[in-house]
CSV table of C-alpha atoms and ligand atoms in Angstrom, one decimal:
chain,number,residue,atom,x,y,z
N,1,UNK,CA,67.2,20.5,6.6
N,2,UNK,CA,67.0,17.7,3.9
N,3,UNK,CA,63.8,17.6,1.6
N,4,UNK,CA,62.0,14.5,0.7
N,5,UNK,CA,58.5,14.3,-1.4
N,6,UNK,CA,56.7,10.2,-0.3
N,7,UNK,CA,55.2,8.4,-3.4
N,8,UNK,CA,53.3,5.7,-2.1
N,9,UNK,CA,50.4,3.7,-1.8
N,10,UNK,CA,48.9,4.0,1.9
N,11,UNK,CA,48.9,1.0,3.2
N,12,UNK,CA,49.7,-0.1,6.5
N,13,UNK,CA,53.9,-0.1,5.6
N,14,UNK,CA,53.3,3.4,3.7
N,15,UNK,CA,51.7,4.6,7.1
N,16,UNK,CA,54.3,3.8,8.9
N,17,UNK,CA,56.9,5.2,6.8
N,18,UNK,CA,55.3,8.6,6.1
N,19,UNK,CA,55.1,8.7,10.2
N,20,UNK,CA,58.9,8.1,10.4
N,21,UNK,CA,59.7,10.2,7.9
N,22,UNK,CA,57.8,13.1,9.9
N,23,UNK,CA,58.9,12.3,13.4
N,24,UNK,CA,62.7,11.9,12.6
N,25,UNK,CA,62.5,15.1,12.4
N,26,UNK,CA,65.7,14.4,9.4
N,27,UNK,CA,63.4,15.9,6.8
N,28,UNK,CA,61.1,18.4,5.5
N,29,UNK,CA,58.4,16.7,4.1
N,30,UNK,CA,57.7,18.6,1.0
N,31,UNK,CA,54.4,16.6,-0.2
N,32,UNK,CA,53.2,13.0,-0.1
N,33,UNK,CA,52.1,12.0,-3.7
N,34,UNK,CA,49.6,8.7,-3.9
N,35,UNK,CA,49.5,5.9,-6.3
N,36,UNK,CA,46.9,2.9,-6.9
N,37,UNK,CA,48.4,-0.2,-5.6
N,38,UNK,CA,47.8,-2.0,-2.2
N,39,UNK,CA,44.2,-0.2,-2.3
N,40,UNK,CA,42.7,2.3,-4.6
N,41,UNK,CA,43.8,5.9,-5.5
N,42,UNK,CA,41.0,6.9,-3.6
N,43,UNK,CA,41.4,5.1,-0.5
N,44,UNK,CA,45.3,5.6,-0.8
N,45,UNK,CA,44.3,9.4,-0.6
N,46,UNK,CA,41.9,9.5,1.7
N,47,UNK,CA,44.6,7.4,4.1
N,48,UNK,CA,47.7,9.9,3.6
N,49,UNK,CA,45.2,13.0,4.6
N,50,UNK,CA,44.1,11.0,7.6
N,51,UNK,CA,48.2,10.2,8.7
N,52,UNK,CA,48.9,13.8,7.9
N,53,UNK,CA,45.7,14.8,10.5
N,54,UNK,CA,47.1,12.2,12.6
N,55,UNK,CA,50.6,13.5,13.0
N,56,UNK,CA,49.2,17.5,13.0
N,57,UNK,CA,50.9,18.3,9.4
N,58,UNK,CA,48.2,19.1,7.3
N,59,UNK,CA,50.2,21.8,6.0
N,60,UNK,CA,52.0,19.2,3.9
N,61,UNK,CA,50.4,19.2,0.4
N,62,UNK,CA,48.9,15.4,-0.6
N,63,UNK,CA,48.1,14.9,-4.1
N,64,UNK,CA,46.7,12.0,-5.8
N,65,UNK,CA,48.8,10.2,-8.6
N,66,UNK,CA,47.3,7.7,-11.4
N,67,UNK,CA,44.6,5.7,-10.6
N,68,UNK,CA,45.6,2.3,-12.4
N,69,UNK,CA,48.5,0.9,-13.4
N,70,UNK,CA,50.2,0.8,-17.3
N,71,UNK,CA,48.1,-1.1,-19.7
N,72,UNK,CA,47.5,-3.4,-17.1
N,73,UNK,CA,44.0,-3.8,-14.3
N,74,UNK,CA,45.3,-3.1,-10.8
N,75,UNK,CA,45.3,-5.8,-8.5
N,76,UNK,CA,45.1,-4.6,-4.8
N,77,UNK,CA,46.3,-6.2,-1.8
N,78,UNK,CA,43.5,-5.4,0.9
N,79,UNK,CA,44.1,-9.2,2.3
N,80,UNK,CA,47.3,-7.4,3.6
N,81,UNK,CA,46.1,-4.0,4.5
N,82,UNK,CA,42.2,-4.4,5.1
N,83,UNK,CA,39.6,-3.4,3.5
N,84,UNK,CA,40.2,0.3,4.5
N,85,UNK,CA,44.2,-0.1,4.0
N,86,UNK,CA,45.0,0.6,7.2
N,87,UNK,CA,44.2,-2.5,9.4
N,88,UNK,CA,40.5,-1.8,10.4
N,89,UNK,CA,41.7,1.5,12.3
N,90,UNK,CA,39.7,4.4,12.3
N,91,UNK,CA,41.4,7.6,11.8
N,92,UNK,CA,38.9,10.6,11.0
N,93,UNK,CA,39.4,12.5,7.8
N,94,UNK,CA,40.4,16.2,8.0
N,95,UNK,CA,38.1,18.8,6.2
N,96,UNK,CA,40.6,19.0,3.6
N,97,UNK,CA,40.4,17.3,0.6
N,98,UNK,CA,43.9,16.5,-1.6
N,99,UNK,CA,45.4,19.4,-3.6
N,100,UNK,CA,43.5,20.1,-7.0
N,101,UNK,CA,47.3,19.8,-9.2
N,102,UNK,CA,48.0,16.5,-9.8
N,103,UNK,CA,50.9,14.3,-8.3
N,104,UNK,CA,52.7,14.3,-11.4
N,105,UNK,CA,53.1,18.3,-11.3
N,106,UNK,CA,53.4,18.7,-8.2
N,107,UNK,CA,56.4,16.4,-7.7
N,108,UNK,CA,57.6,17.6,-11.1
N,109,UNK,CA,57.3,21.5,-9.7
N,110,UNK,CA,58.8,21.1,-6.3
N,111,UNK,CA,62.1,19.0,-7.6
N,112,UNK,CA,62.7,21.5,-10.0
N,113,UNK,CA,62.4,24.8,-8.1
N,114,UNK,CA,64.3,22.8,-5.6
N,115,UNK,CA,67.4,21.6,-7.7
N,116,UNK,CA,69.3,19.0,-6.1
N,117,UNK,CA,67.5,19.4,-2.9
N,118,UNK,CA,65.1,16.7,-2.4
N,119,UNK,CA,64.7,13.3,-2.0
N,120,UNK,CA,62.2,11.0,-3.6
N,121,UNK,CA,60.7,7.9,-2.0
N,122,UNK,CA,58.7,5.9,-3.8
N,123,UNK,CA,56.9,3.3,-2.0
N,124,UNK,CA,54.2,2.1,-4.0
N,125,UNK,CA,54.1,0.8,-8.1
N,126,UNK,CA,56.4,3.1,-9.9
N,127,UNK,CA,53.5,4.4,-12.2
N,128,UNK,CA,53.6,7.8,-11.1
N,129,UNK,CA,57.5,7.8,-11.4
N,130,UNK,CA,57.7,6.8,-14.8
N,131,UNK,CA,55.2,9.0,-16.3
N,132,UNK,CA,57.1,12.2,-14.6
N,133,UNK,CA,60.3,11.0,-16.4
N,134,UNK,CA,58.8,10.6,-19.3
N,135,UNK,CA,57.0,13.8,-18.9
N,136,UNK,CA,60.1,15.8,-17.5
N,137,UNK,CA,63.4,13.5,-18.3
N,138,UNK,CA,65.7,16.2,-16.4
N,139,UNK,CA,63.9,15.0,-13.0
N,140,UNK,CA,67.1,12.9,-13.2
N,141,UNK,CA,69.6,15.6,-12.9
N,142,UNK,CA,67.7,17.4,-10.4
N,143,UNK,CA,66.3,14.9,-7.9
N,144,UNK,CA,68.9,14.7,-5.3
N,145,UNK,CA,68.1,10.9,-5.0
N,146,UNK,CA,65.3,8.7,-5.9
N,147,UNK,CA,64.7,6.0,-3.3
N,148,UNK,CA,62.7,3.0,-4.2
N,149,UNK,CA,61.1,0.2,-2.0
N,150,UNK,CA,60.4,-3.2,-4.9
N,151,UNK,CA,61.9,-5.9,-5.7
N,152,UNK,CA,63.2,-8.8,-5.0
N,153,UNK,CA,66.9,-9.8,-6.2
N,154,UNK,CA,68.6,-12.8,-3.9
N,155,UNK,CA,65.2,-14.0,-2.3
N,156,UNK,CA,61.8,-14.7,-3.5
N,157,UNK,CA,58.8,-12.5,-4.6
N,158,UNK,CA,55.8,-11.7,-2.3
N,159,UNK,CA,53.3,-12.0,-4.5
N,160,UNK,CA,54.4,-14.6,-7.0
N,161,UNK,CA,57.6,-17.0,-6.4
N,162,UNK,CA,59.8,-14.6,-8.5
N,163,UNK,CA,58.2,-10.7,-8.3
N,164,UNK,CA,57.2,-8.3,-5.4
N,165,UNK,CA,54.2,-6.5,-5.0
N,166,UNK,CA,55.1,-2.7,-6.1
N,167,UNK,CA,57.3,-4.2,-9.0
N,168,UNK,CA,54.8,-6.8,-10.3
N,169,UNK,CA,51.9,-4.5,-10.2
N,170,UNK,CA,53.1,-2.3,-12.8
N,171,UNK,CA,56.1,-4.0,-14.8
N,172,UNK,CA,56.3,-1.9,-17.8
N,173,UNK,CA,56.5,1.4,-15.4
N,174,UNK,CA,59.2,0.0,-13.3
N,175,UNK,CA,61.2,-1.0,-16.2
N,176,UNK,CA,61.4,2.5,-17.5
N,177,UNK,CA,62.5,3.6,-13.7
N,178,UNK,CA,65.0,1.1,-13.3
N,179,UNK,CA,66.4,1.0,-17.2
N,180,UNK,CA,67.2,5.0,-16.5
N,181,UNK,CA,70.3,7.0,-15.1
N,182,UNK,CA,68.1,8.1,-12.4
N,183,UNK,CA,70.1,8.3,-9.3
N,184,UNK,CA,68.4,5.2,-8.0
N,185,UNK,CA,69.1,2.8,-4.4
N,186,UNK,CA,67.0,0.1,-4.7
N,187,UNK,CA,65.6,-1.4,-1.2
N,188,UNK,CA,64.7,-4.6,-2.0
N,189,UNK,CA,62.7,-7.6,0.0
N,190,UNK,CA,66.3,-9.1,0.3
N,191,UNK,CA,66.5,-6.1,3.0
N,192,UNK,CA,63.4,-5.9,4.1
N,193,UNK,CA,62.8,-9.5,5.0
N,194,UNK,CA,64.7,-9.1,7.2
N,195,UNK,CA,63.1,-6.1,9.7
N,196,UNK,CA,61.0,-8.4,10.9
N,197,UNK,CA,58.4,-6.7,14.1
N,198,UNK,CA,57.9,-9.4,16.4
N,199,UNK,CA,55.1,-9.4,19.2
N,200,UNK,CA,57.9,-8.2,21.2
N,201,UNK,CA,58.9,-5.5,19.9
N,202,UNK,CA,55.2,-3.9,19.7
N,203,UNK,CA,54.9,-5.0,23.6
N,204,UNK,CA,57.1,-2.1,23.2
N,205,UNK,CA,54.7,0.5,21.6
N,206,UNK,CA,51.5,-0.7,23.4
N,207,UNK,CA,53.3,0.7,26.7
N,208,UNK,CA,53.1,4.5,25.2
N,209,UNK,CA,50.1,6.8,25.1
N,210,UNK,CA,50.2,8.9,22.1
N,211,UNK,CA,47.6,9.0,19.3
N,212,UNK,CA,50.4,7.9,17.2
N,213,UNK,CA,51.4,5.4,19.2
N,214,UNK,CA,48.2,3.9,19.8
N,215,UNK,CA,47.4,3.8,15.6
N,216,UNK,CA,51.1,2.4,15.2
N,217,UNK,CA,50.1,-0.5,17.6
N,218,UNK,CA,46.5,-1.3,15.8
N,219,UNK,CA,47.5,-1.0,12.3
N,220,UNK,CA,50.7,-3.3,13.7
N,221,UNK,CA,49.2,-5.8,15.5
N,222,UNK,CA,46.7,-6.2,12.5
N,223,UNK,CA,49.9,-6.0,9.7
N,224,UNK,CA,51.4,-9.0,12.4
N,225,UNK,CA,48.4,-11.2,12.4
N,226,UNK,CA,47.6,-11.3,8.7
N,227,UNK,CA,47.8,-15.1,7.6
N,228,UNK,CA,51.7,-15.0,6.0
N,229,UNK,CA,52.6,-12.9,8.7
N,230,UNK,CA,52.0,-15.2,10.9
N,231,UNK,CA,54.3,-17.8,9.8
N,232,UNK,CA,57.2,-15.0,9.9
N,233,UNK,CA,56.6,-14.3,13.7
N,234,UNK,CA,56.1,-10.6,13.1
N,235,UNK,CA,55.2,-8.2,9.6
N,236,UNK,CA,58.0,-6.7,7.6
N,237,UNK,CA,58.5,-3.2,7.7
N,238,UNK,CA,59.1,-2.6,4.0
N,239,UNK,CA,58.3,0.9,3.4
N,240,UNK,CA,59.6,2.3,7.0
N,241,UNK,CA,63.1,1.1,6.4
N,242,UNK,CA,62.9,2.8,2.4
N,243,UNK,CA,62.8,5.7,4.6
N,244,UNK,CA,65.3,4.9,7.1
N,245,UNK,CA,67.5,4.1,4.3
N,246,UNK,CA,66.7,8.0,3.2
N,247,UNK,CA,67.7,8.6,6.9
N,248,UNK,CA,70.8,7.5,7.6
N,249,UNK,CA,72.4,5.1,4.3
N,250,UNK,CA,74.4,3.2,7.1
N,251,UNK,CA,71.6,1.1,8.1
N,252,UNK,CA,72.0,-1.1,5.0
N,253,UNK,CA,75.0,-2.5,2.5
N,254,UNK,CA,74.7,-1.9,-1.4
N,255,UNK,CA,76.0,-2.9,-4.3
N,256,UNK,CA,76.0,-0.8,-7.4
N,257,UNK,CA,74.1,-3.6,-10.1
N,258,UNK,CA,72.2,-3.2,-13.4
N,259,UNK,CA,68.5,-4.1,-13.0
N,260,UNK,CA,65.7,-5.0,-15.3
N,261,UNK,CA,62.7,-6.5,-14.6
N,262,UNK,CA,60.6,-9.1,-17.1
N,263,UNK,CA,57.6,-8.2,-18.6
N,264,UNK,CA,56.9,-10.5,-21.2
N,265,UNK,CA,56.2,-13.6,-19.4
N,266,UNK,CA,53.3,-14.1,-17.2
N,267,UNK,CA,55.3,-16.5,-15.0
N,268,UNK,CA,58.2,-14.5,-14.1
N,269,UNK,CA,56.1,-11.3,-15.0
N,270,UNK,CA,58.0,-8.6,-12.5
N,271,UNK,CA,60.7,-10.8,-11.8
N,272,UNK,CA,63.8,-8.4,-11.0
N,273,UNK,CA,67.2,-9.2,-12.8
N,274,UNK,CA,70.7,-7.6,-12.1
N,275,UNK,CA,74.1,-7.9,-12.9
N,276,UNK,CA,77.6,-6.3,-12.7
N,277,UNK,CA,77.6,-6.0,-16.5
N,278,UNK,CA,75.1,-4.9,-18.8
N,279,UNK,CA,75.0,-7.7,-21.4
N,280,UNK,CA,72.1,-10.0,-22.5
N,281,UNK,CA,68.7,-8.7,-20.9
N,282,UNK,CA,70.5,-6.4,-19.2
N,283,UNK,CA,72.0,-4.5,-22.3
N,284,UNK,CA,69.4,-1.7,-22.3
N,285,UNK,CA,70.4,-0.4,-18.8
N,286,UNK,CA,71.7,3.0,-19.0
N,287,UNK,CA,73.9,2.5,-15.8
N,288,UNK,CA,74.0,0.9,-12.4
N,289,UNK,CA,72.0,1.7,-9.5
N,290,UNK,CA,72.4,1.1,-5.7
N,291,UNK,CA,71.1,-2.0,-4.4
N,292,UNK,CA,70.5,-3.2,-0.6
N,293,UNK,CA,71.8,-6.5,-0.3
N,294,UNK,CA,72.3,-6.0,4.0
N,295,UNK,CA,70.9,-4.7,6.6
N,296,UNK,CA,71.5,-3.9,10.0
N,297,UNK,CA,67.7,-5.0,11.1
N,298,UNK,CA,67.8,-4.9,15.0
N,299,UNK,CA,69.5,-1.6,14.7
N,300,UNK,CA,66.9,0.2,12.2
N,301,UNK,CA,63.7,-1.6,14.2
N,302,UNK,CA,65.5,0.0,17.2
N,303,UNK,CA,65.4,3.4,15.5
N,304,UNK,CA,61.6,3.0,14.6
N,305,UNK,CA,60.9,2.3,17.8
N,306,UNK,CA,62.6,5.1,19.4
N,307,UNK,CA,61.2,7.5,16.9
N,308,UNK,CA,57.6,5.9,16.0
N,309,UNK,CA,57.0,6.2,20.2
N,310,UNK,CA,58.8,9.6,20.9
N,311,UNK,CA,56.9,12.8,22.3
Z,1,RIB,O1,56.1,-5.6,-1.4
Z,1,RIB,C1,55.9,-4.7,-0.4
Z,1,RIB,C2,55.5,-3.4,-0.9
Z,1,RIB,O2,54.2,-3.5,-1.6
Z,1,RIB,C3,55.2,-2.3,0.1
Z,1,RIB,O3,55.5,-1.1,-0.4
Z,1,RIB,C4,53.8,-2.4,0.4
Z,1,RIB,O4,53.2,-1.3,1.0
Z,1,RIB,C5,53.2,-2.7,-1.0
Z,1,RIB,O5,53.1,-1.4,-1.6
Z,2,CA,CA1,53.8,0.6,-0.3
């Protein structure tokens, strides 16, 4: 069985992927980890135990990260999300409360007992990510993979023209992630633009009676009917395919790139920049990572379906 640990910042997307990456069944879920980003540490916490409850695996460790990004004030995104960051559903909270050892040693601990072995998603601003490689630089020889949902390469940024949300809210981390020879794939909005979940395809999950199924619908038909949403005919499913991706690789096309991001000017602040060599602002790259430049959309939204709505 492969190992993965979830970084993220719960979320509607993050939800979804955490519920994925349980009822695939490809992965043993080792621990999902929580960062400040589309809503408070807090309330990202508070939202992993209640999807853990959900899907009856409280016996998978959450631990909360760092509550703001670096240097910088955190700008949320509950006009995506909601106010409680997951669409105005109302999942109960489980008796538990989130491990006492931080995120940071926790994700440290369990990649290192576990060399080679696990698989790290991060979902969320790359805070957490950078302070454990800067904390425990041999993370990169012993993560099996580190998989990251930001950026935004061929296609514009969601939250300004030219940066995406999990990039632009912490710059400074995400340039020491994506600077490194971390074993990185990159799963960019250029990919996930293009998973698009139409009203159709949640007709789809409406028909099934599961507790999951019926919070996948809510938190889905809310995700669908934000403003910007609504223009796309359906919500992007950012985080779920970063785990799909983790899955099964063949569901996207990469290209092995340098990237770097900008941090020193507040109007391409988080802009993401690549390149086949690393010359000019892309000199300080230690080597190339994996990048999604395709997908095979129908064929992943197929998959969620499937396993989002399965027994
Ligand atoms: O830009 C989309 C990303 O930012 C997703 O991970 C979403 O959950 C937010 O974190
Ligand atoms: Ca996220």
């Amino acid at each position: 069985m492969k190992r993965m640990i979830y970084d993220g910042d719960p979320g509607i997307d993050d939800a979804l992927a955490i519920i994925l990456a349980i009822k695939s069944g490809e992965f043993d879920l080792e621990a999902v980890t929580t960062v400040a980003g589309n809503v408070s540490l807090e309330k990202a916490t508070k939202n992993a135990l209640r999807i853990l409850r959900l899907t009856g695996r409280l016996n998978i460790p959450v631990a909360a990260g760092i509550p703001s990004p670096f240097g910088r004030g955190l700008e949320r995104a509950e006009y995506v999300h909601g106010d409680n960051g997951l669409g105005g559903t109302s999942l109960p909270l489980p008796g538990v409360e989130d491990k006492c050892i931080g995120a940071l040693d926790l994700i440290i601990a369990k990649i290192m007992k576990k060399p080679g072995e696990i698989t790290l998603v991060a979902c969320g601003p790359l805070t957490n990510l950078a302070e454990i490689y800067m904390k425990e630089p041999r993370i990169g020889e012993n993560v099996r993979e580190l998989i990251i949902m930001g950026g935004a390469v061929q296609v514009p940024g969601n939250v300004t023209p030219h940066a995406e949300f999990n990039i632009y809210t912490d710059p400074e981390s995400a340039q020491i992630i994506l600077r490194s020879d971390l074993p990185l794939t990159i799963v960019p909005l250029d990919v996930t633009m293009k998973t698009i979940f139409t009203v159709y395809d949640l007709e789809q999950i409406y028909e099934v009676r599961t507790p999951v199924a019926e919070f996948a619908y809510n938190a889905l038909r809310y995700y669908q009917n934000i403003p910007k949403h609504k223009k796309l005919g359906g919500c992007p499913l950012h985080d779920p395919l970063a785990v799909g991706v983790a899955i099964d690789e063949s569901f996207v096309k990469t290209k092995e790139l340098y990237v770097n991001v900008v941090t020193d000017n507040i109007i391409t602040l988080g802009k993401t920049l690549v390149g086949e060599k690393n010359t000019g602002e892309l000199e300080v790259c230690a080597s190339k990572h994996k990048v999604c430049l395709e997908v095979d959309a129908r064929r992943f939204i197929r998959f969620f379906i499937d396993t989002i709505t399965a027994d």
